Amino acid sequence: MMRAGDALEPGTALHRRYESLQAAPRGRHAAPPPPAGPLPEASALLGRLPGPWVAGRPDYRACYDYAVATLLGSRRAPQPGSGFVSPFLDSAFNDNVFWWDSCFITMFARLLHPYVPGICSLDNFYARQFDDGEICREINATTGRDLPWWTNLDGGPLYSFYDRAYGYRSLTSAAPDLDLATCRRPDLGRVPAAPPHLTLDALNHPVAAWAEWLSFTQTGDLDRLERVLPALAAYHAALEEHLGHAEGLYVSDWASMDNSPRNARLGFGVDTACEMVLDARHLLQIAAALRAAGRRADLDDAALGRRAEATDAAINALMWDPERAFYVDLDADRVRIEVRTIAGFWPLIAGVARGERADALVAALLDPAAFGRLNPVPSVAADEPGYVPEGGYWRGGTWSPTNQMVIAGLAAVGRHDLARELATRHLDAVCRVHADTGTIYEYSSPDLLSAGANDHPAFVGWSGMAPIGFLIERVIGLQADAPTARLTWRLPAAGPDCGVERYWFGGITADLALRHTDRERVVEVTADGPFTLELVGATGTSRHAVTARHRFEAP
């Protein structure tokens, strides 16, 4: 197989620089994970994995089964010489693994833990982390080498390689332009201590601490949290050093949204800024959990908290558009870019949008002229110029990972009913396309229940979020808190019987069912270990001690 660096002409200065970066010390921040045995055959796992069901919806289960089977087929073992240290799940896009894809994949793969290598996929990125904390967004899955275009090939100040070629698949449609003098080099308002190892293209979407925290809520694995916190903290510090602007925001380029209409002028992304706030707050949460358990957590809480608060204030001062009642990006001169994209919802999950501003974001989600489409949530508001009803990639397409962000954000501000509604509508759309085509795609049309112009079928990948994660956590409504041995079930207000067989969290496996009769509505539970079951229903909340087999009246 061709190595990534072979795309550069051997003997050239660019090739030598790339090879020196690939030989640089890596992986000192996270200790190696415990040794993993060989991957078991998929057929040996199917009877152990969760079995979600909703009466009258065989399409949900068919799509779930397809997603699980495809995910099991995407398991990979690390190859010798790659520097990878753990089995992992493929990103389903090309020959590479992707940082933010892998983080989002863990968010639903954790529901299949310990039988699927979900969260341990991130160990390979930590193993390829530079000493200054940088992690490349795209790494060859066989060789462990960074994509050459995302490495700093001239050793100078931060630049964006792709800034000159934004568009759908444009990076692969023509020979890359190696004249680095024409690349955009953002002004940070200060001079970093040293140039980065990677480009601006490679340094985006710090969502790994969120992924690790969600995994912890499912597993209760303090050993893992203690092991990975130094890598997470180093990555956050690297982004502060290389992307942080003197005035409190963070420079951005396309930020993995290839052809978004914001890209032509993008200087400071609202998504990047909010993700840094979210990342800081999860780092603090992880450190607090470790210290509460008597574990080590080397983190400067005060400095991290101050920086997050300053960024929160800058977002609200500079990125809130009062006329559009929405959060928007800024250009390089810190002028607001007047286009509403999916990035404007990151303030919900980050805790940046509060009060009337959070309400305004909810209103935008409900507005059929904006984001309230047939298959929510489109990547661009429908009333923006250039919106593509068929999807158009990031010019309207509905994406499961950004839906995860929106839906988790709604839950964070207490809008659980709307979170369930949007998750259900997106799941319905994904299941309809699966029923018609037999597969799941990279993204979907916001306005048509069809595959549209998609060219990536079998994308599980992050598109497993809807048939696995949304089905279990939002439609059926189960969410675990393994550290406290508590399982919360937000019961559907109305509708058919539903449940999950073999639901696993914190070493406990349980069968749970909500059943209706003419006279009552009951929850039946069978478990192999003790936990607290919290039932949240239309008439209130009830808590029950579960030890074996039980039957409870549903609130």
Short mmCIF file of C-alpha atoms in Angstrom, two decimals, residues 216 219-227 286 289-291 293 295:
data_model
loop_
_atom_site.label_atom_id
_atom_site.label_comp_id
_atom_site.label_asym_id
_atom_site.label_seq_id
_atom_site.Cartn_x
_atom_site.Cartn_y
_atom_site.Cartn_z
CA PHE A 216 -17.42 6.97 31.62
CA THR A 219 -18.71 2.10 32.01
CA GLY A 220 -17.67 3.79 35.24
CA ASP A 221 -14.07 3.10 34.20
CA LEU A 222 -11.97 5.39 36.41
CA ASP A 223 -8.75 3.70 35.31
CA ARG A 224 -9.36 4.87 31.76
CA LEU A 225 -10.23 8.42 32.81
CA GLU A 226 -7.04 8.66 34.84
CA ARG A 227 -4.98 7.30 31.95
CA ILE A 286 -13.28 14.51 34.58
CA ALA A 289 -14.61 12.71 39.26
CA LEU A 290 -11.05 11.44 39.58
CA ARG A 291 -10.30 13.48 42.69
CA ALA A 293 -12.40 8.82 43.90
CA ARG A 295 -7.31 9.48 41.88
#
